[in-house]
CSV table of C-alpha atoms in Angstrom, one decimal:
chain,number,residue,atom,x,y,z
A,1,UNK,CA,-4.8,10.7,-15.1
A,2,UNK,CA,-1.7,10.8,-17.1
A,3,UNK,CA,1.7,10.1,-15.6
A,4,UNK,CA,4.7,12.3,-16.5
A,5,UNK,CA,8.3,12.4,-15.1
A,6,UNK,CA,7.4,14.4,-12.2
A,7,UNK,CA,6.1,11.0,-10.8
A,8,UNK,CA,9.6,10.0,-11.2
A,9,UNK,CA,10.9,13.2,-9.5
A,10,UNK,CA,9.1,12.9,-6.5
A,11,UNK,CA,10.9,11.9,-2.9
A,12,UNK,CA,10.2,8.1,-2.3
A,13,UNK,CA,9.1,7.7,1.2
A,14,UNK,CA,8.3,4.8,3.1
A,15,UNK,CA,6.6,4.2,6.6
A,16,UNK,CA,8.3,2.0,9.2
A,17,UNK,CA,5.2,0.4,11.4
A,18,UNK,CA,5.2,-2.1,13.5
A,19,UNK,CA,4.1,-3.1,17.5
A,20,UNK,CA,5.9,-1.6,20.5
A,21,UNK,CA,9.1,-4.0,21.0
A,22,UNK,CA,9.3,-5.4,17.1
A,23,UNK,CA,12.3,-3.6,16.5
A,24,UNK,CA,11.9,-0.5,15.0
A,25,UNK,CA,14.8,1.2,16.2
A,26,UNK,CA,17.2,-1.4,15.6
A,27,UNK,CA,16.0,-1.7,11.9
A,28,UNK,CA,16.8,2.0,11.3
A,29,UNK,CA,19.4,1.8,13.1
A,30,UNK,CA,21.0,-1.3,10.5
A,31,UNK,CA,19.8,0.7,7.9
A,32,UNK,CA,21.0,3.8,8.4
A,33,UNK,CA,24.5,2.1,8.2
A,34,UNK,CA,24.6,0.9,4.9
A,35,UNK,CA,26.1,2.0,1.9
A,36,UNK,CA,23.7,4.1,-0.1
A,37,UNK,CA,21.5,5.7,2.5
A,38,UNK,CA,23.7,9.2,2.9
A,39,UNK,CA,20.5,10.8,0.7
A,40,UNK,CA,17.7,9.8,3.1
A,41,UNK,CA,15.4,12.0,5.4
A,42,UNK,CA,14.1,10.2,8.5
A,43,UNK,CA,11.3,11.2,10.7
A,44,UNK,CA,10.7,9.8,14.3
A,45,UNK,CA,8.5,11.5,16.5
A,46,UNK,CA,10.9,11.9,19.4
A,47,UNK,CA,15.1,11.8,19.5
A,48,UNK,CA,15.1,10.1,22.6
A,49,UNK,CA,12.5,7.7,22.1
A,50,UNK,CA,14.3,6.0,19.0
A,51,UNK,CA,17.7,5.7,20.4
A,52,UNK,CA,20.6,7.2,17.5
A,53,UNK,CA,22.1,9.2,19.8
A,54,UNK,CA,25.5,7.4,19.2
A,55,UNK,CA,25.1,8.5,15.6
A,56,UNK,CA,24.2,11.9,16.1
A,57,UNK,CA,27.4,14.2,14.3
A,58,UNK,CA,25.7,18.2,14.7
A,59,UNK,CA,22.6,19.7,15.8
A,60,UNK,CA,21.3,21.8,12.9
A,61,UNK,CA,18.6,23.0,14.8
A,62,UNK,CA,16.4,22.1,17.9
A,63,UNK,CA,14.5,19.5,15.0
A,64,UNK,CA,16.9,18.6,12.9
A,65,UNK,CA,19.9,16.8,13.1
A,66,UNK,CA,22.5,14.8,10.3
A,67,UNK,CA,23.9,11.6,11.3
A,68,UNK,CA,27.2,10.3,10.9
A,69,UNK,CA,26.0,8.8,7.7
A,70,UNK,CA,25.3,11.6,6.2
A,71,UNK,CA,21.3,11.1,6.9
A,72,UNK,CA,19.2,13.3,8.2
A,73,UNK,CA,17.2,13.0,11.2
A,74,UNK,CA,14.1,15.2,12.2
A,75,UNK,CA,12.1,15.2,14.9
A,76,UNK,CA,8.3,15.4,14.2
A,77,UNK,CA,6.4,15.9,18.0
A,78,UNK,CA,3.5,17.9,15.8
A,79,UNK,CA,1.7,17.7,12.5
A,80,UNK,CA,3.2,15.2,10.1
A,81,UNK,CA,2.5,17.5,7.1
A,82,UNK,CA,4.2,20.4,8.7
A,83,UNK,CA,7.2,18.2,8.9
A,84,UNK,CA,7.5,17.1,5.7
A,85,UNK,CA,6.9,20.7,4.4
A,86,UNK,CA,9.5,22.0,6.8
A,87,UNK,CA,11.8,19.5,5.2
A,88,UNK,CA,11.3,19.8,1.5
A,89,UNK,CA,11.5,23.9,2.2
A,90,UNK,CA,14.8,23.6,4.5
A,91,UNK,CA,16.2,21.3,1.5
A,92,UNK,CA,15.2,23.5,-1.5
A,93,UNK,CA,16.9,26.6,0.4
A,94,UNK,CA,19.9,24.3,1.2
A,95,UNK,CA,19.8,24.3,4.6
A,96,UNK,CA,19.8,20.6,5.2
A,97,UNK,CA,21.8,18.1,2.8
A,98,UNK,CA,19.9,17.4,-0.2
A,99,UNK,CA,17.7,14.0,-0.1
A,100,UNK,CA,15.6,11.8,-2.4
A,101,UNK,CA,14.5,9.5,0.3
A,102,UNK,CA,12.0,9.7,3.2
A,103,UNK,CA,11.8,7.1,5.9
A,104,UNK,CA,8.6,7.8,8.5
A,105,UNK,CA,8.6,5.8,11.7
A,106,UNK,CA,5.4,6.1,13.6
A,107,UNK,CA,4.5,4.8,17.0
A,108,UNK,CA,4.1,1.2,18.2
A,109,UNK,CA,0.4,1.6,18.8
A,110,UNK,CA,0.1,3.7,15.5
A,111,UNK,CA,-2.5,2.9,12.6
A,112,UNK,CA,-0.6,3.4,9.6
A,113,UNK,CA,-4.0,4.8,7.7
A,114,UNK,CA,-3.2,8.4,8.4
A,115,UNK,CA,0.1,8.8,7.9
A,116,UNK,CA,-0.9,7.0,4.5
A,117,UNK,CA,-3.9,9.4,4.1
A,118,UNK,CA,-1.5,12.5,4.7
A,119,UNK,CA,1.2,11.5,1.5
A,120,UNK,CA,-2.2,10.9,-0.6
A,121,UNK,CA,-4.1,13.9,-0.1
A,122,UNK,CA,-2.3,16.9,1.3
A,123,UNK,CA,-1.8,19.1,-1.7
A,124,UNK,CA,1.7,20.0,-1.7
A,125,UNK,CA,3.0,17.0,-0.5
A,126,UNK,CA,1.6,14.8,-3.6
A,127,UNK,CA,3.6,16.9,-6.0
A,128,UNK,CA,7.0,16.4,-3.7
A,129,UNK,CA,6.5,12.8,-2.2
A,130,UNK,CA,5.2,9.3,-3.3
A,131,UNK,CA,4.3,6.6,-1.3
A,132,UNK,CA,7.2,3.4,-2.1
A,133,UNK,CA,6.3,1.0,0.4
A,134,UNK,CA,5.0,0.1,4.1
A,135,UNK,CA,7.2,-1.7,6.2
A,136,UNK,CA,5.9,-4.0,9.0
A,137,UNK,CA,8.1,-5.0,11.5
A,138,UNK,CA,6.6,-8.2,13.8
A,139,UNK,CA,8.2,-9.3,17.0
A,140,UNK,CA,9.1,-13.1,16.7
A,141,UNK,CA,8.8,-13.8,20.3
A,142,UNK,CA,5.7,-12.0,20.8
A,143,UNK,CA,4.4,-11.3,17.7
A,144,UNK,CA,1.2,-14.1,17.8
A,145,UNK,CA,0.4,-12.8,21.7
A,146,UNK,CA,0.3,-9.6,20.1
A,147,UNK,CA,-1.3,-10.5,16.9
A,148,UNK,CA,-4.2,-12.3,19.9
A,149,UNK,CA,-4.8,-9.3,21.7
A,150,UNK,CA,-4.3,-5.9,19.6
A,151,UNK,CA,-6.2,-5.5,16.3
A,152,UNK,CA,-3.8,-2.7,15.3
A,153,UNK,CA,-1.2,-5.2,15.0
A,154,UNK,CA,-3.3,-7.3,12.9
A,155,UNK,CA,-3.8,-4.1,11.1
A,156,UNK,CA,-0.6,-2.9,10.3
A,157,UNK,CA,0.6,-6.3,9.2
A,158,UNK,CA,-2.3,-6.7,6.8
A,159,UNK,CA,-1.9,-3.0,4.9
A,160,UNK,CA,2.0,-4.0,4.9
A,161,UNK,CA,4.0,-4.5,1.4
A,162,UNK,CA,7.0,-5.8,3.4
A,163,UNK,CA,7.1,-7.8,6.6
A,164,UNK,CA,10.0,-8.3,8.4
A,165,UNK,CA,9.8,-11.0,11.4
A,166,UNK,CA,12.5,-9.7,13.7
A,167,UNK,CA,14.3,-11.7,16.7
A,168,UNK,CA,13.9,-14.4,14.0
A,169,UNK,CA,17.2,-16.2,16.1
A,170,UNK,CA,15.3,-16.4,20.0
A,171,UNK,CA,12.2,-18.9,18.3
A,172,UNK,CA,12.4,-22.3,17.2
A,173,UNK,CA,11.4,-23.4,13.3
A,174,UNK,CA,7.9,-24.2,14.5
A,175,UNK,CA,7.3,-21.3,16.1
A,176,UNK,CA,8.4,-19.4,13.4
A,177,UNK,CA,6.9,-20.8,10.9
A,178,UNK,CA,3.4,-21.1,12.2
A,179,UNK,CA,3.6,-16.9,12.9
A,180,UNK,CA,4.9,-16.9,8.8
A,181,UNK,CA,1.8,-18.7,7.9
A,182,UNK,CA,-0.5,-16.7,10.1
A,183,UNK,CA,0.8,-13.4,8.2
A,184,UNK,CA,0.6,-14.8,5.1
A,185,UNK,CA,-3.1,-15.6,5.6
A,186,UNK,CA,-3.1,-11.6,6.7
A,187,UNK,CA,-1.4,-10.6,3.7
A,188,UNK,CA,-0.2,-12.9,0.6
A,189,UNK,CA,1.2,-10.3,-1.3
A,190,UNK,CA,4.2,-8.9,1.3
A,191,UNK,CA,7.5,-10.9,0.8
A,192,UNK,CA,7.9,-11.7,4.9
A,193,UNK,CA,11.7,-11.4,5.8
A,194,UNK,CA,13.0,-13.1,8.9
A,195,UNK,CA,15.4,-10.3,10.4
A,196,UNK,CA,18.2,-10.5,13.5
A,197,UNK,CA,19.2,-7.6,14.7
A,198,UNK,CA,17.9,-5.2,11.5
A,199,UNK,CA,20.4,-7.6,9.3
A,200,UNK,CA,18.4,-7.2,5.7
A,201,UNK,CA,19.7,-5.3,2.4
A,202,UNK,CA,17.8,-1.8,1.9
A,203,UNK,CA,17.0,-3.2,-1.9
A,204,UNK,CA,14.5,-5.8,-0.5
A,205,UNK,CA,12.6,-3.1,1.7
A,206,UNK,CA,12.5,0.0,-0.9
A,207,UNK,CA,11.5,0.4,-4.3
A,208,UNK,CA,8.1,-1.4,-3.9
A,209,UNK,CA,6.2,0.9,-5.3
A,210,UNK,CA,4.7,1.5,-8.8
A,211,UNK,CA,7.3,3.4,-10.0
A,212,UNK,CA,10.6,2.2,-10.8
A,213,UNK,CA,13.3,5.0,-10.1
A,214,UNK,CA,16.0,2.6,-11.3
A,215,UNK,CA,14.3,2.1,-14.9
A,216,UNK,CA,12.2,5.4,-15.0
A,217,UNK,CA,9.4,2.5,-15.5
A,218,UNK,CA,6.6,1.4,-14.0
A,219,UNK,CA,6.6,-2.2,-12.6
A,220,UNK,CA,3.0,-3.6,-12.1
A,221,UNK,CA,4.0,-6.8,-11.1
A,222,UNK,CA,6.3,-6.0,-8.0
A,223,UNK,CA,3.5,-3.5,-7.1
A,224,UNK,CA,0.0,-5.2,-7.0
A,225,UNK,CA,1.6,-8.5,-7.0
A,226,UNK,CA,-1.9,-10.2,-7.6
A,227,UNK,CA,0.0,-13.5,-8.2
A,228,UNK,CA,0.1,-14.6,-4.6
A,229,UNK,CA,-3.4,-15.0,-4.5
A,230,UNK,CA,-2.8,-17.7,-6.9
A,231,UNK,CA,-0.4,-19.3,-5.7
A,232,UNK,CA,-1.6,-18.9,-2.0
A,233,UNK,CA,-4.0,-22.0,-3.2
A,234,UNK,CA,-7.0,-19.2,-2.5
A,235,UNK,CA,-8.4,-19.5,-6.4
A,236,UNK,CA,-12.3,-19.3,-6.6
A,237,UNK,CA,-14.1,-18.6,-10.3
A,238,UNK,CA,-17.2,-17.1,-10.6
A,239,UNK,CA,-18.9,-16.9,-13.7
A,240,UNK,CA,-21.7,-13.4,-14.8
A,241,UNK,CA,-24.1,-14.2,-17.2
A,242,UNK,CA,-22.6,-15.1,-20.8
A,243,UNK,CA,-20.6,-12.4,-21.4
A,244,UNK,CA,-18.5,-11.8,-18.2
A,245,UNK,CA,-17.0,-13.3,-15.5
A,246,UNK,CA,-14.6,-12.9,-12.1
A,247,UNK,CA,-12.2,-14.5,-10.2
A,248,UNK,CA,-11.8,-14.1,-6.7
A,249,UNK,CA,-9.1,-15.6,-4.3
A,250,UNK,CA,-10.4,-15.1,-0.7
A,251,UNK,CA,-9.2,-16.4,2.5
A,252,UNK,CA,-11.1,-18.8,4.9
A,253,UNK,CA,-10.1,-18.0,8.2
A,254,UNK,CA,-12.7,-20.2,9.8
A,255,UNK,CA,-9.6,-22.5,11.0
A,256,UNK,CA,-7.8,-18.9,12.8
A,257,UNK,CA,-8.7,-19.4,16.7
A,258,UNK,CA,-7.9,-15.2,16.8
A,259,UNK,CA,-10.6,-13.3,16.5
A,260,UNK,CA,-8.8,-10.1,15.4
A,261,UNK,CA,-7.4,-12.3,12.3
A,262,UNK,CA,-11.1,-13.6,11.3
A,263,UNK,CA,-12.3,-10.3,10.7
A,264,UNK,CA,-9.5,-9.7,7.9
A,265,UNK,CA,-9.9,-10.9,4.4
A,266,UNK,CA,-7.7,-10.7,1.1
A,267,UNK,CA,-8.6,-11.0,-1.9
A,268,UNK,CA,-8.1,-10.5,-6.0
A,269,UNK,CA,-10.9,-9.6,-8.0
A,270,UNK,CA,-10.6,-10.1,-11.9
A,271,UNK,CA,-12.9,-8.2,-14.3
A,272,UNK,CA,-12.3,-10.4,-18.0
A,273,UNK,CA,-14.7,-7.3,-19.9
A,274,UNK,CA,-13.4,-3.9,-19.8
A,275,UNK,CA,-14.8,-1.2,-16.5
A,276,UNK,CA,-16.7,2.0,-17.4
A,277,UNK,CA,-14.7,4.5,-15.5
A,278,UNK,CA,-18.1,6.0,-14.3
A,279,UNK,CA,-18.6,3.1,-13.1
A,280,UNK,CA,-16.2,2.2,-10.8
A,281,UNK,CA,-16.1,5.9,-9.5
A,282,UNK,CA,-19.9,5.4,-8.8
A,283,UNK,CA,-18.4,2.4,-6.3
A,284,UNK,CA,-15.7,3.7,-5.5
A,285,UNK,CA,-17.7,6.3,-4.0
A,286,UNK,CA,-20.6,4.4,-2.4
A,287,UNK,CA,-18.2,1.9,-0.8
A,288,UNK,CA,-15.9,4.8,0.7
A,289,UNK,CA,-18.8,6.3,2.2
A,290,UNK,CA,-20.4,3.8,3.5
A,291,UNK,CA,-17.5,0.6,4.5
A,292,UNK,CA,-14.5,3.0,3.9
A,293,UNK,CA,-13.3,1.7,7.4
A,294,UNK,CA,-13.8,-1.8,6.1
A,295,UNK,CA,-11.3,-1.0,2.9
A,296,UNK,CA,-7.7,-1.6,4.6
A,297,UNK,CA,-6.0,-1.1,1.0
A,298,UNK,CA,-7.0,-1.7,-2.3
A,299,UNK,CA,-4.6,-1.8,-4.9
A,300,UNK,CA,-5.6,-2.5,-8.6
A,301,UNK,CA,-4.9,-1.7,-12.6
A,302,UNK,CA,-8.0,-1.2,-14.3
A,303,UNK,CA,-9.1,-1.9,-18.4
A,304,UNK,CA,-11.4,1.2,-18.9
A,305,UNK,CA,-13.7,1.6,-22.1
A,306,UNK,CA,-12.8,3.9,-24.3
A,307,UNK,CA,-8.9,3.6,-23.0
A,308,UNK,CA,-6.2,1.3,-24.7
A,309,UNK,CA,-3.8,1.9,-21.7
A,310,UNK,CA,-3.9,0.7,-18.1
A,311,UNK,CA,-4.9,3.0,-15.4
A,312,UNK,CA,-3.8,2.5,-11.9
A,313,UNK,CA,-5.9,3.2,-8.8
A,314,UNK,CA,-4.8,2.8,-5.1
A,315,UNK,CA,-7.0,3.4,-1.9
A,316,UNK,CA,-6.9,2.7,1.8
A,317,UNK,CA,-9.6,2.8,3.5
A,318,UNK,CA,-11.7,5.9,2.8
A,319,UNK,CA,-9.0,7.9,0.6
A,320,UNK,CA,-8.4,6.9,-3.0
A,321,UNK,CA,-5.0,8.2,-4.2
A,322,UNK,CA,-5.2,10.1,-8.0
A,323,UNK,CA,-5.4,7.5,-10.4
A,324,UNK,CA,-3.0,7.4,-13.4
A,325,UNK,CA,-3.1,6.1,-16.9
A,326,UNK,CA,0.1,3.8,-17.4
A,327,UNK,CA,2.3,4.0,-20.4
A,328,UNK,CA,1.4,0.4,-21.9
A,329,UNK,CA,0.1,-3.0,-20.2
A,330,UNK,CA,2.6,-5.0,-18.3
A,331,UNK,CA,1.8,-8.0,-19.9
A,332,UNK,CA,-0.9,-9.6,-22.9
A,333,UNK,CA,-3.3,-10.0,-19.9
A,334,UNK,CA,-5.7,-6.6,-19.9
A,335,UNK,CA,-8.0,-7.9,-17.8
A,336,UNK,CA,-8.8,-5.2,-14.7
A,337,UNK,CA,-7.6,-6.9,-11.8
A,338,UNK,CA,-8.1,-5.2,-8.1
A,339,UNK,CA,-6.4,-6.6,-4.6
A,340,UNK,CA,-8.2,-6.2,-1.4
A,341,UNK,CA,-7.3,-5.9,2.1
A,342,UNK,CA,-10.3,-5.6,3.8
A,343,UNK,CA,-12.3,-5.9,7.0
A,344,UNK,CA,-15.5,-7.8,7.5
A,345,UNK,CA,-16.6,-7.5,4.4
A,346,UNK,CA,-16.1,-10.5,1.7
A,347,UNK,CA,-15.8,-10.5,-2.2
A,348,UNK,CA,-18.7,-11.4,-3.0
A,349,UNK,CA,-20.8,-7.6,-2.4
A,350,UNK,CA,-17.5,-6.2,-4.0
A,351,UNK,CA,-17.7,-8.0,-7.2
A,352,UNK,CA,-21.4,-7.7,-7.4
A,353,UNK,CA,-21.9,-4.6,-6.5
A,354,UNK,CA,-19.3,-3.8,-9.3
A,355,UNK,CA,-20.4,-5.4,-11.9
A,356,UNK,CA,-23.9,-4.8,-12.1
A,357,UNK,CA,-23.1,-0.7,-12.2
A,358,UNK,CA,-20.6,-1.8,-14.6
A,359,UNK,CA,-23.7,-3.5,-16.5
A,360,UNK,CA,-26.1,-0.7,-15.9
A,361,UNK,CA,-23.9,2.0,-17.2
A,362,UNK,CA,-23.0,-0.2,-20.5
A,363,UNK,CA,-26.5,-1.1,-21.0
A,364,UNK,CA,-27.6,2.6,-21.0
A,365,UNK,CA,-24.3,3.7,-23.3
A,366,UNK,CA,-26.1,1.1,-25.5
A,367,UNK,CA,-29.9,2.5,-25.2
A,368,UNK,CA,-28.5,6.0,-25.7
A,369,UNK,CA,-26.6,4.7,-29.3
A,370,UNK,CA,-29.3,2.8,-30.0
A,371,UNK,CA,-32.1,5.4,-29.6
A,372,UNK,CA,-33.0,7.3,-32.8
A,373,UNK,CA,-33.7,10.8,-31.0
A,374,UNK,CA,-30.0,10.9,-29.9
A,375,UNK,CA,-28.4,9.9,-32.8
A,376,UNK,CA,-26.2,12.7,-34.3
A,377,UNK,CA,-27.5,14.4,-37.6
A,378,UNK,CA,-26.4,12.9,-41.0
């Protein structure tokens, strides 16, 4: 579970998402514009659907094309992981310009949780790529209609880290404002960016992930952001016996007249005494199994027995990413503190369902050094 430079080493890549008519193209479009972006890799699944023909400079080959901007553009109509190992190899044999950046743009009617899987579990790609942020892009205009009638827009908003409402010009304040509230409820943690035409700096969309490239650090805070539960108003205490306790910060969506959006919770749960590490994989696994379709994204840093560091674990839905041991805490507070995205299903079986393996594992560590027939020879 250590962490070593290669994490630092690895390409940054970030998935574009978002419904069909939110603005996709014209985001990447902005971005691919501005200073800074001459070292970035994009993938679209078709040339023609996405539009950048007026940036096009030179065919490279029938897949892969560099931009005026000096970025490159591939064309993915297959197997996302034979893309992205296409790339790295065309790159290491210096075929294509060298880049440390990967921007994915899937489908309007995609669900982000494969493309997500893919840069988590796909051997060679975890040792080349890291996951830095999802990007949600939400119509203005349409964006509650769409939000009403198509869970995978509810979806892709909730698993988001950024939001960006575009067309934020064509609505009025109210309308805007109530869709900003609606996501919020979605997803407290994503920083929601009104956007006209793909206007918004690169620095607020990249970089979101655990590892700093800028600092060669780790930044906990920007990452799990477990703070907006807090402050979302959304703080609920709930005490274990005498000598542990949780917090939870859950969402009542019984005011939502959307359907879609009552079947979406998030959450933070707080562990005050430190996790067995058996024990949360013994959850880990049971819950993956058996409601991994019900874990949108879990994000979390965990105080493990035995361990005086951090270790941070990230999942969505039935795939848990590697975990890895952080160099220090981030702050005084080493309590273990997970975020949840999920769908029907609430805190409460989470939390108790957790600690009571936490509390069987501990008490039988404690039988095992209390019991005289395993105690080690003097």
């Amino acid at each position: 579970m250590s962490l070593s430079n290669e994490q630092f080493e690895r390409i940054a890549t970030t998935v574009i998402t978002g419904f069909l008519g939110s603005g996709k193209t014209t985001l990447l479009n902005a971005l691919l514009r501005q200073n800074g972006m001459d070292k970035t890799a994009v993938l679209i699944n078709e040339f023609g659907e996405i539009g950048l023909d007026h940036l096009l400079v030179r065919e490279v080959s029938e897949d892969v094309v560099l931009l005026n901007s000096g970025c490159i553009c591939c064309s993915v109509r297959g197997d996302l992981i034979s893309g992205l190992r296409d790339l790295f190899v065309r790159r290491t044999r210096g075929e294509i310009p060298d880049f440390d950046r990967v921007i994915i743009e899937t489908t309007g009617l995609a669900d982000p949780a494969p493309i997500l899987h893919t840069l988590m579990t796909d051997p060679l790609l975890t040792t080349k790529f890291r996951l830095d942020s999802v990007v949600t892009t939400v119509d203005a205009v349409h964006g509650a209609g769409q939000l009403d009638h198509h869970p995978e827009s509810v979806k892709q908003a909730a698993v988001a880290d950024r939001i960006l409402m575009t067309k934020a010009d064509m609505v009025d304040d109210a309308t805007r404002t109530a869709l900003e509230n609606r996501l919020r409820a979605l997803n407290p943690a994503a920083p929601i960016y009104p956007v006209v035409n793909g206007d918004i700096a690169v620095a607020k969309l990249f970089n979101a992930g655990l590892y700093d490239p800028a600092t060669k650090s780790m930044d906990v805070q920007k990452w799990l952001r477990d703070e907006a539960y807090e402050q979302h108003g959304d703080h609920d205490h709930k005490h274990h016996h005498d000598h542990s306790h949780s917090h939870d910060h859950a969402h009542d969506h019984s005011h939502d007249v959307n359907r879609h959006d009552d079947h979406i919770r998030s959450f933070c749960i707080t562990f005050d005494e430190p996790i067995h590490w058996d024990a949360f994989v013994t959850w880990a696994e049971i819950f993956t199994q058996m409601r991994g379709e019900s874990l949108l994204r879990v994000k979390g840093i965990l105080n493990l027995v035995g361990e005086d560091a951090p270790v941070a674990i990230h999942a969505v839905q039935h795939i848990f990413h590697p975990p890895a041991t952080l160099p220090a805490w981030p702050s005084d507070d080493h309590r273990s503190r997970i975020v949840f995205i999920t769908k029907d299903l609430g805190p409460e079986v989470i939390r108790e369902s957790l600690y009571h393996l936490n509390a069987a594992v501990t008490e039988t560590t404690e039988n095992s050094q209390n019991d005289p027939n395993t105690a080690p020879e003097q």
